[in-house]
Coordinates of C-alpha atoms in Angstrom, one line a residue:
M1 CA -30.1 56.5 -11.1
I2 CA -33.7 56.7 -12.3
N3 CA -35.5 59.9 -11.8
R4 CA -38.8 59.5 -13.2
V5 CA -40.9 57.5 -15.7
S6 CA -41.5 59.6 -18.5
Q7 CA -43.5 57.4 -21.2
I8 CA -45.5 54.3 -21.1
G9 CA -46.1 52.2 -24.1
I10 CA -49.3 50.6 -24.5
P11 CA -49.7 48.1 -27.5
V12 CA -52.6 48.2 -29.8
Q13 CA -54.2 46.2 -32.7
K14 CA -56.0 49.1 -34.7
M15 CA -54.5 52.7 -34.4
E16 CA -57.3 54.6 -35.4
R17 CA -59.7 52.9 -32.9
A18 CA -57.1 53.3 -29.9
V19 CA -56.7 57.0 -30.7
Q20 CA -60.4 57.6 -30.7
F21 CA -60.5 55.9 -27.2
Y22 CA -57.8 57.6 -25.4
K23 CA -58.8 60.9 -27.3
D24 CA -62.7 60.9 -27.1
F25 CA -63.4 58.5 -24.3
L26 CA -60.5 59.1 -21.9
E27 CA -60.2 62.7 -23.0
L28 CA -56.5 62.9 -23.0
Q29 CA -54.4 65.3 -25.2
L30 CA -53.3 63.8 -28.4
L31 CA -49.8 65.5 -29.0
F32 CA -49.0 63.8 -32.3
E33 CA -49.5 60.8 -34.3
T34 CA -47.8 58.5 -37.2
N35 CA -49.2 55.4 -38.9
T36 CA -48.0 53.0 -36.2
M37 CA -47.6 55.6 -33.0
A38 CA -49.5 58.0 -31.3
F39 CA -48.3 60.1 -28.2
F40 CA -50.8 61.5 -25.6
N41 CA -49.9 63.9 -22.7
C42 CA -51.2 62.8 -19.5
D43 CA -49.9 65.4 -17.1
G44 CA -46.3 65.4 -18.3
L45 CA -46.3 61.6 -18.5
R46 CA -46.5 60.6 -22.3
L47 CA -48.5 57.5 -23.0
L48 CA -47.2 56.1 -26.2
L49 CA -49.7 54.0 -28.4
S50 CA -47.8 51.6 -30.7
V51 CA -48.8 48.8 -33.3
S52 CA -46.2 46.3 -32.5
E53 CA -43.9 45.1 -35.4
D54 CA -42.9 42.2 -33.1
E55 CA -45.3 39.7 -31.8
T56 CA -43.6 39.5 -28.8
F57 CA -44.7 42.6 -27.5
A58 CA -48.2 42.5 -28.9
N59 CA -51.1 42.4 -26.1
K60 CA -48.6 42.6 -23.4
S61 CA -49.5 45.7 -21.5
S62 CA -49.0 47.2 -17.9
I63 CA -51.8 48.4 -16.1
V64 CA -51.8 52.2 -16.0
Y65 CA -53.5 53.8 -13.3
F66 CA -54.8 57.0 -14.2
E67 CA -55.4 59.5 -11.2
V68 CA -58.3 61.2 -10.6
D69 CA -59.9 64.0 -8.2
E70 CA -63.6 62.6 -8.1
I71 CA -63.7 59.2 -8.9
K72 CA -67.3 58.6 -8.8
T73 CA -67.8 61.6 -11.0
T74 CA -65.0 60.6 -13.4
Y75 CA -66.3 57.1 -13.3
T76 CA -69.9 58.3 -14.5
R77 CA -68.4 60.9 -17.0
L78 CA -66.2 58.0 -18.6
Q79 CA -69.2 55.4 -18.5
K80 CA -71.3 57.9 -20.5
N81 CA -68.2 58.6 -23.1
G82 CA -68.5 54.7 -23.6
V83 CA -65.9 53.5 -21.4
Q84 CA -66.6 49.7 -20.3
F85 CA -65.7 49.3 -16.7
L86 CA -64.8 46.0 -15.3
N87 CA -66.2 47.1 -11.7
K88 CA -67.5 50.1 -9.8
P89 CA -65.4 52.4 -8.0
H90 CA -64.4 50.6 -4.6
V91 CA -62.1 50.8 -1.6
V92 CA -58.7 48.7 -2.2
A93 CA -56.9 50.3 0.8
K94 CA -57.2 52.4 3.9
M95 CA -54.2 54.2 5.3
D96 CA -54.3 56.8 8.2
D97 CA -56.7 59.3 7.1
T98 CA -57.2 58.3 3.4
E99 CA -59.0 55.6 1.4
T100 CA -57.5 54.3 -2.0
W101 CA -60.4 53.9 -4.5
M102 CA -60.1 52.2 -7.9
A103 CA -62.2 51.1 -10.9
F104 CA -60.6 49.0 -13.7
F105 CA -61.9 49.3 -17.1
Q106 CA -60.6 47.7 -20.5
D107 CA -59.4 50.1 -23.6
S108 CA -60.5 49.4 -27.1
E109 CA -57.5 47.2 -27.5
Q110 CA -58.5 45.0 -24.5
N111 CA -55.5 46.2 -22.2
T112 CA -56.8 46.5 -18.6
H113 CA -56.2 50.0 -16.8
A114 CA -57.8 51.7 -13.9
I115 CA -58.8 55.1 -12.5
I116 CA -57.6 55.9 -8.9
S117 CA -58.2 58.4 -6.2
E118 CA -57.1 58.9 -2.8
V119 CA -60.0 60.2 -0.6
A120 CA -59.7 61.6 2.9
F121 CA -61.9 60.3 5.6
K122 CA -64.7 62.3 6.7

């Protein structure tokens, strides 16, 4: 039985550039790195950046949805850090008394990810 996801691997082309993006732009905690791998902590979930040794896995990435409390504030802060967003925060779903907001961005290696926030109706 699967209990939880503990690590997500993200393919990168240039390790130094990718580490800078995730550390400085997204402000994630760097746990440790080698020449071909870097591990970040994202509230207990490890993000593994890795230079692929096999072209089968190069430039193939799942979308990572980073949960944030205040999506508009986070969007503005990350934009100031240099994150290039593909769109502005917007509602993607309404459920009962909450709205799901997202904004998509590309990392330094052209992987698409998003920030996401559940916002209560007022």
